[in-house]
PDB file of C-alpha atoms in Angstrom:
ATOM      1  CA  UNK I   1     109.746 124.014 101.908  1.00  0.00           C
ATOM      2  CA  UNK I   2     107.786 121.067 103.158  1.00  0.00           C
ATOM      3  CA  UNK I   3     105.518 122.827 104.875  1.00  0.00           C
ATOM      4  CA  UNK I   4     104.743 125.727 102.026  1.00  0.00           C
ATOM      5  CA  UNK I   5     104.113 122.277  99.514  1.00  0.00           C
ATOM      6  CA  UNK I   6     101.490 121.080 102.177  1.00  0.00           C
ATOM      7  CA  UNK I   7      99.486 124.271 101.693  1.00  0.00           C
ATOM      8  CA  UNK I   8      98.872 124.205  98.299  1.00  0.00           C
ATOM      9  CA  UNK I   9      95.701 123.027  96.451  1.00  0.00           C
ATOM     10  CA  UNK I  10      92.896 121.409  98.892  1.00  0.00           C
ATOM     11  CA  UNK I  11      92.821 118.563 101.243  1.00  0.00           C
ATOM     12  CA  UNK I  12      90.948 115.732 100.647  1.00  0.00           C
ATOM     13  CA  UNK I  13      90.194 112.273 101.629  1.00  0.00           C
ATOM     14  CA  UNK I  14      89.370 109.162 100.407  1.00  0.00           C
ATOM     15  CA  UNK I  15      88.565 105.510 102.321  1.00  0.00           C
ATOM     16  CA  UNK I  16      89.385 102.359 101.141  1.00  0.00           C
ATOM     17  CA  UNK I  17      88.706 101.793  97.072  1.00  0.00           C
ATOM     18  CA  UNK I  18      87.802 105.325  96.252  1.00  0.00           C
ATOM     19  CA  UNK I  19      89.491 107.193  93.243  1.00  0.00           C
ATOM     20  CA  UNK I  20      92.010 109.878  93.601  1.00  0.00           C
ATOM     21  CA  UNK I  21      92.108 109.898  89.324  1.00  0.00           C
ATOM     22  CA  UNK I  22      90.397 107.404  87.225  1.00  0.00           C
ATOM     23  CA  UNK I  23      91.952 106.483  83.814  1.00  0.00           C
ATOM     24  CA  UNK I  24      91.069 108.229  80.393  1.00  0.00           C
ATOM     25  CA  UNK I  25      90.143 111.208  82.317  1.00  0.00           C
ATOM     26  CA  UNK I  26      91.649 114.600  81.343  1.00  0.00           C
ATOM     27  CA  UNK I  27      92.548 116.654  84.334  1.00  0.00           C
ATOM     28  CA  UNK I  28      94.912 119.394  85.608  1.00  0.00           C
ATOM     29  CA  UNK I  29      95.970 118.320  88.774  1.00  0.00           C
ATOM     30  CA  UNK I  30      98.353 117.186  90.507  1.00  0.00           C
ATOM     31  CA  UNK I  31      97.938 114.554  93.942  1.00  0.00           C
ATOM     32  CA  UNK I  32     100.158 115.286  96.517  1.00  0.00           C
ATOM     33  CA  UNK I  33      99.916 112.322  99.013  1.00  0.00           C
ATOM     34  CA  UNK I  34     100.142 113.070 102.630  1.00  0.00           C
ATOM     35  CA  UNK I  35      99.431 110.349 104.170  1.00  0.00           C
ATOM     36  CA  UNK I  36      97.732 106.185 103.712  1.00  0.00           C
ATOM     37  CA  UNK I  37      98.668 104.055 100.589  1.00  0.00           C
ATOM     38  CA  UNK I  38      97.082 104.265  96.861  1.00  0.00           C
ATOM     39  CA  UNK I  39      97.425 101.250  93.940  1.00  0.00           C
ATOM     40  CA  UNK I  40      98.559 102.661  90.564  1.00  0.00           C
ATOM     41  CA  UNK I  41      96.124 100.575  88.257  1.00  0.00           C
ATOM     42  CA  UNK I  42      95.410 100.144  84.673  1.00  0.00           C
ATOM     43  CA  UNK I  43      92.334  98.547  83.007  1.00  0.00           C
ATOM     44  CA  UNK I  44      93.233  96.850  79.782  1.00  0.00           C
ATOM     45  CA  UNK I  45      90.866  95.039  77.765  1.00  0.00           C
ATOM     46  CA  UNK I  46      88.441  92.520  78.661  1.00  0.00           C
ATOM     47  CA  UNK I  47      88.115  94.140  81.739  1.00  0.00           C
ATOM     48  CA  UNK I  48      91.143  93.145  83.682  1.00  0.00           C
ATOM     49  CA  UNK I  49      93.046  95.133  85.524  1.00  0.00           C
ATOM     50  CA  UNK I  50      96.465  95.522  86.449  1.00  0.00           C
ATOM     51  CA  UNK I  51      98.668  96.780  89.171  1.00  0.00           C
ATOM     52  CA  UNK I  52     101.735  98.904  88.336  1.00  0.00           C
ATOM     53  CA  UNK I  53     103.278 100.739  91.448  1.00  0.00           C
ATOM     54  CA  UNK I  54     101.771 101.876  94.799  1.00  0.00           C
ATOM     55  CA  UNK I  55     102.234 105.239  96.351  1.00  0.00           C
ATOM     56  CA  UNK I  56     102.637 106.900  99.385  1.00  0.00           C
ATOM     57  CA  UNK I  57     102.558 109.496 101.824  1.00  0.00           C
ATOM     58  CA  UNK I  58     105.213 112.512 100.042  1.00  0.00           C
ATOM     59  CA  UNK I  59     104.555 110.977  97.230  1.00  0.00           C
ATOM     60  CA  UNK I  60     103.436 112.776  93.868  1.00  0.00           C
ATOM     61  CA  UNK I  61     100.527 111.265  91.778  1.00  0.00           C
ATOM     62  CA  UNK I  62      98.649 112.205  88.022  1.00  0.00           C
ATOM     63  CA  UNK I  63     101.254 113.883  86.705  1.00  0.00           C
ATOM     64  CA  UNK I  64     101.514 112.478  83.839  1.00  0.00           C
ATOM     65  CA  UNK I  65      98.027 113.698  82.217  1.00  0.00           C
ATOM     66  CA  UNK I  66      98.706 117.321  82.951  1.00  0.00           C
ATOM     67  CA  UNK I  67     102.956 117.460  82.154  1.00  0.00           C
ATOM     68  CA  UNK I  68     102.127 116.088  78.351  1.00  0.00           C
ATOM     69  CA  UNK I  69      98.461 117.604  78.530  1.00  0.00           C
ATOM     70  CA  UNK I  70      97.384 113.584  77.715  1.00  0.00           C
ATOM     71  CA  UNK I  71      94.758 111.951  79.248  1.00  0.00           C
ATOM     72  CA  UNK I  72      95.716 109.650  82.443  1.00  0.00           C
ATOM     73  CA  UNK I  73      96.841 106.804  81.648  1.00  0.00           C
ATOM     74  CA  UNK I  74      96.290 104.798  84.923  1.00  0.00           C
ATOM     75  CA  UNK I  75      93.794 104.860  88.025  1.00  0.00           C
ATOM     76  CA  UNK I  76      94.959 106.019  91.360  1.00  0.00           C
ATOM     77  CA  UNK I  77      93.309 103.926  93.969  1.00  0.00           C
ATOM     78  CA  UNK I  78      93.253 104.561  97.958  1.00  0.00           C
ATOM     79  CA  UNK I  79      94.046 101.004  99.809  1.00  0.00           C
ATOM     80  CA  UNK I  80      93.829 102.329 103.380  1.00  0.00           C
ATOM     81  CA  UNK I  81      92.606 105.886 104.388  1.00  0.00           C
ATOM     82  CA  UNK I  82      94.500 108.201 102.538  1.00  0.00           C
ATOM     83  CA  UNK I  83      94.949 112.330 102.583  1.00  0.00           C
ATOM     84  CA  UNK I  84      96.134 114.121  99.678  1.00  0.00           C
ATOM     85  CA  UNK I  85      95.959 117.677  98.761  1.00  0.00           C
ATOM     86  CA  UNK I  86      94.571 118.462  94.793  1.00  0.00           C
ATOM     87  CA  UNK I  87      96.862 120.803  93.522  1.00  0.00           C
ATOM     88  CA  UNK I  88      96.190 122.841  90.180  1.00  0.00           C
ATOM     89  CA  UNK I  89      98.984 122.476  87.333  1.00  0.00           C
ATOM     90  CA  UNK I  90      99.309 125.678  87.011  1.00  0.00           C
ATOM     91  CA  UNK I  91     100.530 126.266  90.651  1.00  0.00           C
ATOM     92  CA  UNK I  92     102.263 123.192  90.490  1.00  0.00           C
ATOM     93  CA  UNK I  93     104.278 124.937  87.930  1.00  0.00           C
ATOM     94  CA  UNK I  94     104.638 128.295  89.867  1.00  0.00           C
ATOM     95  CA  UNK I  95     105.761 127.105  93.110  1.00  0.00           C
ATOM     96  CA  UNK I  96     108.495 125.116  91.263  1.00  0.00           C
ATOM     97  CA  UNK I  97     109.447 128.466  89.511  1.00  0.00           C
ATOM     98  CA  UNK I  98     109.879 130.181  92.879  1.00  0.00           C
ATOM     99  CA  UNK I  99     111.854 127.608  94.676  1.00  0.00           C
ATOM    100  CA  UNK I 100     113.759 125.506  92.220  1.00  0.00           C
ATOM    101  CA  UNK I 101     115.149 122.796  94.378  1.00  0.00           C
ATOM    102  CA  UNK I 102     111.614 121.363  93.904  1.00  0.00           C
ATOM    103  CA  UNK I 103     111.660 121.315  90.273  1.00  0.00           C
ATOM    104  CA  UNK I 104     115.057 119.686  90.789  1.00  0.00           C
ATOM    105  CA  UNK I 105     113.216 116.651  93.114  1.00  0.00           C
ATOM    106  CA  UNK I 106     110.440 116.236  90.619  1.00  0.00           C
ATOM    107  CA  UNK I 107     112.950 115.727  87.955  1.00  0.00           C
ATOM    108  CA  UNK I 108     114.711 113.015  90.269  1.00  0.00           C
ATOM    109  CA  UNK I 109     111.256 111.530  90.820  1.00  0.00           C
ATOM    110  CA  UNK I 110     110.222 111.057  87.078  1.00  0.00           C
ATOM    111  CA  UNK I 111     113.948 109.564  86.532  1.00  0.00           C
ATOM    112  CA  UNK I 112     113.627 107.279  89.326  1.00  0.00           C
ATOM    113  CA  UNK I 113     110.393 105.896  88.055  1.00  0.00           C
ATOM    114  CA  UNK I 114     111.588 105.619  84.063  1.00  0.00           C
ATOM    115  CA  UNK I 115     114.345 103.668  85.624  1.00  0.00           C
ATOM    116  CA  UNK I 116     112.012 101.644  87.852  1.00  0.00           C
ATOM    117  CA  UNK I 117     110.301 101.010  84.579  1.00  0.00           C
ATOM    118  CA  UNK I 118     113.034 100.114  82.643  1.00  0.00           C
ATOM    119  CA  UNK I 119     114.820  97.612  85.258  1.00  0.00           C
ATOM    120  CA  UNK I 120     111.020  95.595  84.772  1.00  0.00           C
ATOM    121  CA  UNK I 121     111.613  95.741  81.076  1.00  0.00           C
ATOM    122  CA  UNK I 122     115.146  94.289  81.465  1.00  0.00           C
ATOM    123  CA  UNK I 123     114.102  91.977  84.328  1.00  0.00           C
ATOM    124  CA  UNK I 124     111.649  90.668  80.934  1.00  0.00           C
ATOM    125  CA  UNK I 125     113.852  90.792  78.004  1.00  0.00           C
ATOM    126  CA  UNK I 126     116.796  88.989  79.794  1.00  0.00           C
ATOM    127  CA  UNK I 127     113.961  86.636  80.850  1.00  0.00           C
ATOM    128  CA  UNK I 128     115.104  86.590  84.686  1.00  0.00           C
ATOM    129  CA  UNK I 129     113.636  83.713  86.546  1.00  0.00           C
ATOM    130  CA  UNK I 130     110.374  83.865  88.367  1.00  0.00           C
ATOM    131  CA  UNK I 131     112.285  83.554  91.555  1.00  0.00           C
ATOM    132  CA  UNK I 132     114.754  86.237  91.272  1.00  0.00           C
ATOM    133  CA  UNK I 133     111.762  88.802  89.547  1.00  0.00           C
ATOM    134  CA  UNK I 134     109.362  88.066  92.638  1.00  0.00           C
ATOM    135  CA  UNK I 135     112.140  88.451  95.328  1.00  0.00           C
ATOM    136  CA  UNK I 136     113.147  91.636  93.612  1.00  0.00           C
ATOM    137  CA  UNK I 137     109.715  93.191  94.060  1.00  0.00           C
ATOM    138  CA  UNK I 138     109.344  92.053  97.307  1.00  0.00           C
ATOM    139  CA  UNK I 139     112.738  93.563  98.307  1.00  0.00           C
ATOM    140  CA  UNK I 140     111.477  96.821  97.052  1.00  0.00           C
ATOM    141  CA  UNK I 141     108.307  96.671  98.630  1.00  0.00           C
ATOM    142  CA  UNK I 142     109.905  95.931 102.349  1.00  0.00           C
ATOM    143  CA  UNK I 143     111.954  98.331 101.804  1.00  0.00           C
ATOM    144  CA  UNK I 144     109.337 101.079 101.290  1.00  0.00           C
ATOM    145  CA  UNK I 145     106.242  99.867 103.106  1.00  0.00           C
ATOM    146  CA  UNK I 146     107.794  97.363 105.595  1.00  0.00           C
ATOM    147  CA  UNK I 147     106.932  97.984 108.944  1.00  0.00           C
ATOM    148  CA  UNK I 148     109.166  96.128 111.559  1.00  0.00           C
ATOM    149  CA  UNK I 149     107.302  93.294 114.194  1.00  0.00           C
ATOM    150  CA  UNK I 150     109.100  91.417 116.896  1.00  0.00           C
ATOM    151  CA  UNK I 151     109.692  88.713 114.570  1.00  0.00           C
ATOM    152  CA  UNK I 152     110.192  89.922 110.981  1.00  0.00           C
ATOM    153  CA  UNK I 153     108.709  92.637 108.906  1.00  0.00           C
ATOM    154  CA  UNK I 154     105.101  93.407 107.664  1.00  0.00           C
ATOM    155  CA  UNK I 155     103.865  94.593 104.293  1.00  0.00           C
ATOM    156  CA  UNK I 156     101.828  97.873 105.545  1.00  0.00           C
ATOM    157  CA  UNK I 157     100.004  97.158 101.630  1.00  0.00           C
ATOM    158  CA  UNK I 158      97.703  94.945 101.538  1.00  0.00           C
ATOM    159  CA  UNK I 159      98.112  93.131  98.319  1.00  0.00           C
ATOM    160  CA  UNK I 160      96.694  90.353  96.768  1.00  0.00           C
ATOM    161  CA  UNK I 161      98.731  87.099  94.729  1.00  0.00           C
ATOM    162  CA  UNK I 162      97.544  88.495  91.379  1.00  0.00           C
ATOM    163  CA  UNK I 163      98.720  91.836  92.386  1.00  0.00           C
ATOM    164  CA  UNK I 164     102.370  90.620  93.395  1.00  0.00           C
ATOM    165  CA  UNK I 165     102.514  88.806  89.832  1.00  0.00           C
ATOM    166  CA  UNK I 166     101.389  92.018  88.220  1.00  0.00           C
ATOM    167  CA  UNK I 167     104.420  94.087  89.599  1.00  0.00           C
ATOM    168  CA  UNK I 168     106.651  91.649  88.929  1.00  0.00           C
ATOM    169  CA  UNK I 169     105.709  90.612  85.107  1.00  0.00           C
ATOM    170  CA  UNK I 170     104.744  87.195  85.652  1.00  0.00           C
ATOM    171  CA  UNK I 171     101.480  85.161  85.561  1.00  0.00           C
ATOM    172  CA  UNK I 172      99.375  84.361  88.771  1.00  0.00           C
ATOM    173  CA  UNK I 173     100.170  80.817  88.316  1.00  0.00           C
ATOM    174  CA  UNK I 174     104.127  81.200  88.939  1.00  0.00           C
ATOM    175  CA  UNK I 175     104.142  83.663  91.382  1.00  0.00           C
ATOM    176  CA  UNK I 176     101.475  81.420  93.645  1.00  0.00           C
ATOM    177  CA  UNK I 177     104.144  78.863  93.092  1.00  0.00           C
ATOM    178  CA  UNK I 178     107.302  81.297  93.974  1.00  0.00           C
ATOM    179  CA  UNK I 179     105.370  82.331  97.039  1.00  0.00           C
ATOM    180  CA  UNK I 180     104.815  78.770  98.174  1.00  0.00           C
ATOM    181  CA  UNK I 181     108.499  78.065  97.526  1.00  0.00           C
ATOM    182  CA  UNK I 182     109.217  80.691  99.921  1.00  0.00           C
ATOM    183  CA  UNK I 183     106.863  80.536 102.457  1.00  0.00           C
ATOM    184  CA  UNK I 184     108.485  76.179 102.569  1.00  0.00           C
ATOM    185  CA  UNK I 185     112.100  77.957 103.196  1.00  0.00           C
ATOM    186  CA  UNK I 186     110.645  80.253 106.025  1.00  0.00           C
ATOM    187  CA  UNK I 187     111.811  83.350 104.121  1.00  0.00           C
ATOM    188  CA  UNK I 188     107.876  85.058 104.199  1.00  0.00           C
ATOM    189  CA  UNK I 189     104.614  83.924 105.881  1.00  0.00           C
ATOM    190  CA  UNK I 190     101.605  85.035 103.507  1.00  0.00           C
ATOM    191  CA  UNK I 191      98.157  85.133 105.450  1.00  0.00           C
ATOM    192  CA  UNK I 192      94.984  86.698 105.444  1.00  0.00           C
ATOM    193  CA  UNK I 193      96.411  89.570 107.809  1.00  0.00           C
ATOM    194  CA  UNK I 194      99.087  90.451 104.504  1.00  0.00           C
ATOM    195  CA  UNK I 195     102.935  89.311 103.961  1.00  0.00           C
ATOM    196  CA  UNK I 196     105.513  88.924 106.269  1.00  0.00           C
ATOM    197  CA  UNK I 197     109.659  89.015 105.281  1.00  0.00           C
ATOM    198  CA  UNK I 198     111.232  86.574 108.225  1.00  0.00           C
ATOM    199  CA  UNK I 199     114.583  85.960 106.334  1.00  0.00           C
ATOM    200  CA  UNK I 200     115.621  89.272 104.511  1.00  0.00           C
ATOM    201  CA  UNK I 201     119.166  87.614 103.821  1.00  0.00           C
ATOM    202  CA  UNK I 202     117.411  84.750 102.398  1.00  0.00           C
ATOM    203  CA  UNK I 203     115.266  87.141  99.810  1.00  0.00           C
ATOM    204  CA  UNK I 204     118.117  89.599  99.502  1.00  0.00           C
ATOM    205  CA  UNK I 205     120.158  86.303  97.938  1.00  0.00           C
ATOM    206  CA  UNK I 206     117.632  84.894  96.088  1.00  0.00           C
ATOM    207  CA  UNK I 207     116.964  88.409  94.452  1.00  0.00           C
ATOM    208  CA  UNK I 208     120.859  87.988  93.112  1.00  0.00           C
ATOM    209  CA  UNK I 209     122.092  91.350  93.647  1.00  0.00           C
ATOM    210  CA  UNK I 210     118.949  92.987  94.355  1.00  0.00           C
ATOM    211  CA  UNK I 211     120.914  96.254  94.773  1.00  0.00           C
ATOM    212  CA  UNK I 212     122.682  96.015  91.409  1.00  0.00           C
ATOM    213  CA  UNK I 213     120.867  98.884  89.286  1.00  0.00           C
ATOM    214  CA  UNK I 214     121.265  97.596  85.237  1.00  0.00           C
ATOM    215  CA  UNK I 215     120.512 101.462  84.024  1.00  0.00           C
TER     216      UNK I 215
END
């Protein structure tokens, strides 16, 4: 099945900072990531931007635009060389007609990311501390992109401070703080060459429960 998925649409490739989709564009396609990392990004007014997931390789990107026929509402980005293959919506929708376990998966895939969503929007409204919303993003991003050293585990994203506060619904100001708090306890080391977790127990605690799902 895996195979027949990796020979539809075209393969492309984009470097570092090229689009795969851009915003407010209408299109009828669907991304299917093989391989690098991409930044799920919004522009909102006044010309900021912010980060709301990143993808990767197996992963499924812009299908929002084409499922409701909608314009795209977010940017898909390429943070390290990344190959996808652009595949039309219309065989998109055929190939999950002639082998229906796939149509099953995407469904799974749009429910895990509503619930993704919501969990943010309850991390919010129950107005979670800083600490506990940071650790709980940087759980989930170790345990996705983490790629194990020696001595710990690297990010394989590079992400930036303002980034890390966009995923995790809080201003720049108190995550810079949160990841100074736990770079003092030895739990991460943050440098220019990205984020490394040194004390999973220690983030897994301070994410209280991280594995707790409130949906």
């Amino acid at each position: 099945m895996r195979d027949r998925a990796l020979r539809l649409g075209t393969e492309r490739l984009r470097v570092p900072g090229e689009c795969l989709v851009r915003q407010g564009e209408v299109g009828g396609e669907v991304i299917l990531l093989t391989s690098g990392h991409a930044k799920v990004e919004v522009d909102l007014a006044r010309g900021k931007t912010v980060l709301i997931a990143i993808r990767t390789g197996g992963d499924l990107v812009g299908e929002m635009g084409p499922l409701e026929v909608k314009p795209r509402s977010a940017s898909v980005r390429a943070c390290a060389p990344t190959r996808f293959r652009t595949i039309a919506w219309e065989e998109w929708e055929r190939f999950q007609r002639d082998h229906p376990p796939v149509a099953i998966e995407f469904g799974r895939m749009l429910s895990a990311r509503l619930r993704w969503a919501n969990e943010r929007r309850l991390d919010a409204a129950n107005s979670r501390r800083v600490s506990v919303r940071v650790a709980r993003i940087l759980g989930e991003l170790y345990a996705i992109h983490g790629r194990p050293l020696e001595v710990g585990v690297q990010l394989a994203v590079a992400l930036t401070q303002r980034e890390l506060a966009s995923l995790a619904g809080v201003s720049l100001s108190a995550a810079e703080s949160e990841l100074r708090d736990l770079e003092n306890g030895r739990i991460i080391r943050w440098g220019y060459r990205g984020c490394v977790l040194l004390d999973e127990p220690a983030l897994r605690q301070r994410a209280e429960n991280l594995d707790e799902n409130p949906c």
